[in-house]
């Protein structure tokens, strides 16, 4: 009977369009640790990924609000 060595920690697979690429970044370790804790993630990679996703999501929200604002005032009688 043969035993297999564990292949190490499982990594979250990225969508095909967002394949990961190795990067070398100089980051403030204390800031990275605080972000990891605030986001509730285990790895530094997950912390950076989640933070980047939050920045992109915020930009999309701002664009949506600007679009709504361009439509004029809200008619409260038309809100369900």
PDB file of C-alpha atoms in Angstrom, residues 12-69:
ATOM      1  CA  UNK A  12      -8.638  29.097  -4.790  1.00  0.00           C
ATOM      2  CA  UNK A  13      -8.853  28.733  -8.533  1.00  0.00           C
ATOM      3  CA  UNK A  14      -9.169  31.979 -10.429  1.00  0.00           C
ATOM      4  CA  UNK A  15     -11.598  32.433 -13.294  1.00  0.00           C
ATOM      5  CA  UNK A  16     -10.097  31.835 -16.710  1.00  0.00           C
ATOM      6  CA  UNK A  17     -10.083  35.556 -17.528  1.00  0.00           C
ATOM      7  CA  UNK A  18      -8.372  36.406 -14.238  1.00  0.00           C
ATOM      8  CA  UNK A  19      -5.571  33.908 -14.150  1.00  0.00           C
ATOM      9  CA  UNK A  20      -3.103  34.801 -11.456  1.00  0.00           C
ATOM     10  CA  UNK A  21       0.362  35.973 -12.237  1.00  0.00           C
ATOM     11  CA  UNK A  22       3.203  36.084  -9.794  1.00  0.00           C
ATOM     12  CA  UNK A  23       3.991  39.637  -8.693  1.00  0.00           C
ATOM     13  CA  UNK A  24       6.632  41.120  -6.462  1.00  0.00           C
ATOM     14  CA  UNK A  25       5.267  43.979  -4.385  1.00  0.00           C
ATOM     15  CA  UNK A  26       6.673  46.021  -1.547  1.00  0.00           C
ATOM     16  CA  UNK A  27       3.841  46.284   0.977  1.00  0.00           C
ATOM     17  CA  UNK A  28       3.588  47.600   4.508  1.00  0.00           C
ATOM     18  CA  UNK A  29       3.439  44.352   6.518  1.00  0.00           C
ATOM     19  CA  UNK A  30       1.457  45.883   9.395  1.00  0.00           C
ATOM     20  CA  UNK A  31      -1.111  47.291   6.962  1.00  0.00           C
ATOM     21  CA  UNK A  32      -1.343  43.952   5.166  1.00  0.00           C
ATOM     22  CA  UNK A  33      -1.832  42.110   8.473  1.00  0.00           C
ATOM     23  CA  UNK A  34      -4.564  44.560   9.516  1.00  0.00           C
ATOM     24  CA  UNK A  35      -6.307  44.193   6.143  1.00  0.00           C
ATOM     25  CA  UNK A  36      -6.119  40.398   6.358  1.00  0.00           C
ATOM     26  CA  UNK A  37      -7.667  40.474   9.819  1.00  0.00           C
ATOM     27  CA  UNK A  38     -10.354  43.020   8.851  1.00  0.00           C
ATOM     28  CA  UNK A  39     -11.321  40.980   5.799  1.00  0.00           C
ATOM     29  CA  UNK A  40     -11.318  37.733   7.751  1.00  0.00           C
ATOM     30  CA  UNK A  41      -9.048  35.908   5.345  1.00  0.00           C
ATOM     31  CA  UNK A  42      -6.164  33.576   6.060  1.00  0.00           C
ATOM     32  CA  UNK A  43      -3.646  34.471   3.371  1.00  0.00           C
ATOM     33  CA  UNK A  44      -2.022  37.665   2.232  1.00  0.00           C
ATOM     34  CA  UNK A  45      -2.975  36.858  -1.365  1.00  0.00           C
ATOM     35  CA  UNK A  46      -6.634  36.615  -0.391  1.00  0.00           C
ATOM     36  CA  UNK A  47      -6.380  39.930   1.478  1.00  0.00           C
ATOM     37  CA  UNK A  48      -4.923  41.731  -1.540  1.00  0.00           C
ATOM     38  CA  UNK A  49      -7.452  40.117  -3.896  1.00  0.00           C
ATOM     39  CA  UNK A  50     -10.415  41.043  -1.680  1.00  0.00           C
ATOM     40  CA  UNK A  51      -9.147  44.606  -1.258  1.00  0.00           C
ATOM     41  CA  UNK A  52      -8.749  45.028  -5.028  1.00  0.00           C
ATOM     42  CA  UNK A  53     -12.239  43.597  -5.589  1.00  0.00           C
ATOM     43  CA  UNK A  54     -13.621  46.118  -3.070  1.00  0.00           C
ATOM     44  CA  UNK A  55     -11.975  49.022  -4.917  1.00  0.00           C
ATOM     45  CA  UNK A  56     -13.437  47.889  -8.251  1.00  0.00           C
ATOM     46  CA  UNK A  57     -16.882  47.308  -6.689  1.00  0.00           C
ATOM     47  CA  UNK A  58     -16.822  50.802  -5.160  1.00  0.00           C
ATOM     48  CA  UNK A  59     -15.976  52.335  -8.530  1.00  0.00           C
ATOM     49  CA  UNK A  60     -18.928  50.506 -10.102  1.00  0.00           C
ATOM     50  CA  UNK A  61     -21.213  51.773  -7.336  1.00  0.00           C
ATOM     51  CA  UNK A  62     -20.060  55.365  -7.822  1.00  0.00           C
ATOM     52  CA  UNK A  63     -20.660  55.082 -11.577  1.00  0.00           C
ATOM     53  CA  UNK A  64     -24.153  53.695 -10.910  1.00  0.00           C
ATOM     54  CA  UNK A  65     -24.989  56.524  -8.518  1.00  0.00           C
ATOM     55  CA  UNK A  66     -23.764  59.095 -11.051  1.00  0.00           C
ATOM     56  CA  UNK A  67     -25.952  57.501 -13.716  1.00  0.00           C
ATOM     57  CA  UNK A  68     -28.984  57.597 -11.410  1.00  0.00           C
ATOM     58  CA  UNK A  69     -28.263  61.212 -10.495  1.00  0.00           C
TER      59      UNK A  69
END
